[in-house]
Amino acid sequence: MKAAVFRAINTPMAIEEIQIDKPGPREVLIRTAAAGVCHSDMHFFNGTYPGATPCVLGHESAGVVEEVGSAVRYVKPGDHVITCLSVFCGHCEYCLTGHMSLCQEPEVRRGSAEAPRLSKEGTALSQFANLGSFAEQMLVHEHSVVKIRTDMPLDRAALIGCGVTTGVGAVIHTADVEPGATVAVIGCGGVGLSCINGAALAGASRVIAVDKVPSKLQLAGNFGATDVVNAADGDPVAQVREITGGGVHYSFEAIGLKATAEQAFRMVRPGGTATIIGMIPPGEMVSLHGPDFLSEKKIQGSMMGSNRFRVDMPRFVEFYLQGRLHLDEMISNRVGLADVTDALQALDKGEVARSVIVFDA
């Protein structure tokens, strides 16, 4: 099969012919239909986060099941699925207490003594996030997929696999935003727009979008933003405080920077909660003003929207088909696999909300 292989930091990925193994007992072979190009991929492509090479990047994807292992009962060939990097074992403490997105059990990956899932000329290739969806096929553990209805367009379903679940989930699961609350979202890329959409679904009374790109702020209105703040026009914290008369109940940081994480904490009112979704680079330290804790302000992280993806994702599909989850507007470009490096660089420049790689049927 063809795949975009990541071999060196900031080096364009070549489309290579690689080998994919047969499914093991609990594995599923998927024909990739679409793969979103996400900032998480870019963090590894540009070296912000360390990763193993050679590797097939990509993790936000949807496709059709082609073959299943002997012990798989959940899906069958022909099923439409969304993949999720929150692959879960189902029996560890995190899984049993409903925190499947935190599962770290190694059994969902092949062991070092087993044949690799992906290889080229005898050399193993790693799968980013146990998926590797910048490829025509994916071979994954059965606990990394969820079945969806077949009338859901797969190019839009792919977005649910990461960005949408991360953003909406951070609102409804991690922060548990209640109806009538005020919300600010810093960063209006795919995850931030999903946060805004999630806040609208949760019934927030005001949803303030914060960004420096006017086109993204305009787009935020389509996802449920009631107000916009252009951070290029002055201190966004002061602007949010002025709009709300003292700060929001909930803020969400969807960029992954020290400065914006600190802004998210400063723009919540006493008793408010700041949720950091973005991947802040390793080694970066976030500084907070100590006396703020006396007003019971809180800051927390979120991993993939604290999801229960086999429950959440089919519900998000229903929201989309009802016109309540806005996926069409999120797709800036549909591209081919050969355009993956350009799509990553456009995302890094802040030029697009989401590019989606669409594979030939």
Coordinates of N, CA and C in Angstrom, one line a residue, residues 40-41 44 55-59 85 126-133 279:
S40 N -1.6 17.9 16.2 CA -0.8 16.9 16.9 C 0.2 16.2 16.0
D41 N -0.2 16.0 14.7 CA 0.8 15.5 13.7 C 1.9 16.5 13.5
F44 N 4.9 16.6 16.0 CA 5.9 15.6 15.8 C 6.7 15.8 14.5
C55 N 8.2 6.6 10.6 CA 6.8 6.5 11.2 C 5.8 7.0 10.1
V56 N 4.6 6.4 10.2 CA 3.5 6.9 9.4 C 2.6 7.7 10.4
L57 N 2.6 9.0 10.1 CA 1.8 9.9 10.9 C 0.3 9.8 10.6
G58 N -0.5 10.6 11.2 CA -2.0 10.6 11.0 C -2.7 9.8 12.0
H59 N -3.8 10.4 12.5 CA -4.6 9.7 13.6 C -6.1 10.1 13.6
L85 N -7.4 7.6 18.8 CA -6.1 7.3 19.4 C -6.3 6.9 20.9
S126 N 6.8 2.6 12.6 CA 5.9 2.8 13.7 C 4.6 3.5 13.2
Q127 N 3.6 3.3 14.0 CA 2.3 3.9 13.7 C 2.1 5.1 14.7
F128 N 1.9 6.3 14.2 CA 1.6 7.4 15.1 C 0.3 7.1 15.9
A129 N 0.3 7.3 17.2 CA -0.9 7.1 18.0 C -1.5 5.8 17.8
N130 N -0.7 4.7 17.5 CA -1.2 3.4 17.3 C -2.2 3.3 16.1
L131 N -2.1 4.3 15.2 CA -3.0 4.3 14.0 C -2.2 4.5 12.7
G132 N -1.7 5.6 12.5 CA -0.9 5.8 11.2 C -1.9 5.9 10.0
S133 N -2.7 7.0 10.0 CA -3.7 7.1 9.0 C -3.3 7.9 7.7
M279 N -1.3 21.3 23.2 CA -0.1 20.5 23.6 C 1.1 21.5 23.8

